[in-house]
Amino acid sequence: MWESKHKYENLSDEELVEQLTTGPVDNRLHEYFFYKKCFNLLYFISSNIYKCENSNSIIGEFYEFISDNDWYVLRSWRRKNNSSLSNYLTTCAVNYFIRKTNKEKKRNSIEFIPSDPEFINAMDHLIADEATEQLPVWEAFNKLDERNQTILQLLVIEGKSVMIAAPAIWKYIKSEKSYEEASEKKIQSTIAMAKSRAILSLTKELKKILN
């Protein structure tokens, strides 16, 4: 496939960028650049950052990133030119896809943490009068098992400290040591993890209700 494109392999980085960012569109040059020149970079990203079946599936995303704003990324390298094109593109692309992945995770998840006023306010409704209109977070809470309900009730709704709530929570913890035998450090770390999992379970149920 690439025999017909051998002429592009002889281009310097400067010449390659010049041809990509100026003049008429050269589809063969684009194919060479994205499918061969950037193959290792896209393979790394698709395997380690923006997880997908193969590197070809993110070529469209990568093209939009590179060509956006009149090929701004490549033009910026031409101005700076303080590293190889390969190293420059790797840095730019990895940063871009990490940010994109983080944004998508944030957008696709309804995630609250106990320190968030929004989460506390929502959970406050769990102890409201029964006649009050049932909120999605209340419905999600009711779908949780006893363990997770107890953890959220004590640590989030009632705002108890870990060590105060620990005796009531520890009976739900699978541990080789009893509450009396466990160190304070062990209790703190174990219940902190259980609390995170309880919140994750709540948000998963909430997503099912809202989707």
XYZ file of C-alpha atoms in Angstrom:
211
model
C 0.000 0.000 0.000
C 2.783 2.379 0.867
C 5.044 1.778 -2.152
C 3.196 4.509 -4.049
C 3.841 6.937 -1.239
C 7.592 6.479 -0.974
C 8.155 10.096 -2.002
C 6.629 11.326 1.254
C 9.064 9.315 3.329
C 11.882 11.437 1.953
C 10.322 14.658 3.155
C 11.869 16.379 6.154
C 9.589 17.250 9.061
C 9.595 20.871 7.920
C 8.629 19.926 4.375
C 5.940 17.544 5.589
C 4.332 20.206 7.769
C 4.609 22.777 4.995
C 2.760 20.566 2.534
C 0.109 19.608 5.079
C -0.690 23.149 6.125
C -0.453 24.976 2.799
C -1.565 24.486 -0.744
C -4.288 22.189 -2.067
C -5.432 19.115 -0.156
C -3.336 16.054 -0.964
C -5.298 12.974 0.091
C -2.327 10.639 -0.377
C -0.189 12.846 1.828
C -2.902 12.834 4.477
C -3.096 9.053 4.333
C 0.658 8.774 4.704
C 0.770 11.195 7.621
C -2.137 9.790 9.639
C -1.885 6.090 8.818
C 1.880 5.671 8.762
C 3.731 8.654 10.184
C 1.440 8.807 13.236
C 0.725 5.085 13.536
C 2.834 4.456 16.657
C 1.454 7.540 18.371
C -2.174 6.610 17.648
C -1.555 3.014 18.687
C -0.166 4.188 22.023
C -3.114 6.517 22.633
C -5.744 3.946 21.647
C -4.139 1.330 23.912
C -3.330 3.415 26.958
C -5.373 6.623 27.076
C -8.408 6.855 24.811
C -9.251 3.160 24.964
C -10.705 1.784 21.741
C -10.524 -1.337 19.609
C -7.742 -0.122 17.326
C -5.798 2.981 16.392
C -7.809 3.496 13.197
C -10.908 4.288 15.246
C -9.382 7.492 16.635
C -7.900 8.810 13.410
C -10.958 11.011 12.888
C -10.590 12.444 16.396
C -6.877 13.004 15.841
C -7.480 14.637 12.459
C -9.947 17.107 13.975
C -7.438 17.944 16.700
C -4.524 18.433 14.300
C -6.412 20.304 11.571
C -8.556 22.493 13.820
C -8.177 26.251 13.436
C -6.266 26.016 10.162
C -3.805 23.366 11.374
C -2.915 25.413 14.438
C -1.041 22.584 16.181
C 1.273 21.944 13.257
C 1.743 25.634 12.568
C 2.731 26.104 16.196
C 5.493 23.536 15.791
C 6.774 25.395 12.758
C 7.052 28.523 14.883
C 8.649 26.826 17.876
C 10.507 23.981 16.214
C 12.359 23.219 19.456
C 11.765 19.471 19.305
C 11.270 16.803 16.694
C 7.856 16.707 15.056
C 7.270 13.242 16.504
C 8.013 14.313 20.084
C 5.982 17.491 19.688
C 2.924 15.671 18.334
C 3.187 13.026 21.042
C 3.149 15.649 23.785
C 0.260 17.594 22.225
C -1.838 14.542 21.382
C -1.372 12.782 24.714
C -2.362 15.946 26.603
C -5.367 16.437 24.312
C -6.696 12.895 24.684
C -6.145 12.845 28.440
C -8.185 16.046 28.758
C -10.832 14.654 26.401
C -11.059 11.397 28.338
C -11.389 13.214 31.655
C -14.092 15.520 30.287
C -16.088 12.578 28.933
C -15.835 10.714 32.220
C -17.063 13.769 34.055
C -19.890 14.378 31.587
C -21.042 10.771 31.475
C -21.088 10.181 35.202
C -23.329 11.643 37.857
C -20.718 11.627 40.536
C -20.991 13.263 43.918
C -18.547 13.272 46.790
C -19.476 13.919 50.424
C -17.755 17.290 50.502
C -19.895 18.605 47.660
C -22.786 20.814 48.861
C -24.894 19.444 46.000
C -24.435 15.915 47.309
C -25.141 16.881 50.920
C -28.245 18.837 49.920
C -29.565 15.928 47.888
C -28.940 13.454 50.662
C -30.653 15.732 53.169
C -33.918 14.950 51.412
C -33.563 11.342 52.470
C -34.702 12.308 55.951
C -37.451 14.627 54.757
C -41.126 14.027 55.492
C -42.537 11.005 53.671
C -45.139 13.193 52.035
C -42.395 15.120 50.256
C -42.076 14.315 46.567
C -39.621 11.501 46.133
C -36.384 12.664 44.507
C -34.288 10.440 42.233
C -31.497 10.311 44.801
C -33.992 9.026 47.395
C -35.203 6.366 44.978
C -31.604 5.387 44.266
C -30.845 5.207 47.977
C -33.747 2.810 48.532
C -32.303 0.433 45.942
C -29.043 0.039 47.867
C -28.343 -2.885 50.185
C -28.337 -2.485 53.940
C -24.560 -2.114 54.126
C -24.385 0.830 51.727
C -27.473 2.485 53.188
C -25.971 2.298 56.672
C -22.638 3.720 55.532
C -24.285 6.648 53.740
C -26.754 7.238 56.561
C -24.061 7.464 59.225
C -21.196 9.117 57.352
C -23.018 11.380 54.896
C -26.526 12.129 56.081
C -25.733 12.252 59.778
C -22.163 13.424 59.225
C -20.628 11.210 61.888
C -16.853 10.805 62.014
C -15.400 7.491 60.894
C -14.390 6.384 64.381
C -17.794 7.227 65.854
C -19.628 5.336 63.108
C -17.091 2.517 62.876
C -18.631 0.088 65.424
C -21.952 0.089 63.554
C -20.303 -0.170 60.140
C -17.624 -2.752 60.956
C -20.147 -5.596 61.143
C -20.609 -5.159 57.375
C -16.855 -5.233 56.724
C -15.226 -8.487 55.678
C -12.051 -8.507 57.734
C -9.930 -11.109 59.480
C -9.796 -8.835 62.511
C -12.706 -7.742 64.638
C -13.345 -4.081 65.294
C -11.622 -4.401 68.695
C -8.532 -6.024 67.137
C -8.115 -3.651 64.182
C -5.849 -0.624 64.424
C -7.291 2.855 64.027
C -5.355 3.281 60.783
C -6.858 0.047 59.420
C -10.353 1.116 60.461
C -9.976 4.563 58.893
C -8.663 3.272 55.546
C -11.123 0.362 55.314
C -14.193 2.465 56.053
C -13.003 5.243 53.735
C -12.883 2.672 50.936
C -16.308 1.324 51.900
C -17.680 4.859 51.854
C -16.312 5.463 48.356
C -17.888 2.240 47.136
C -21.220 3.129 48.724
C -21.208 6.480 46.932
C -20.294 4.749 43.673
C -23.189 2.314 44.137
C -25.542 5.225 44.778
C -24.425 7.099 41.675
C -24.773 3.973 39.535
C -28.362 3.513 40.708
C -28.997 7.205 40.139
C -27.715 6.961 36.572
C -30.086 4.045 35.878
C -33.020 6.110 37.103
C -32.109 9.264 35.198
C -31.130 7.591 31.916
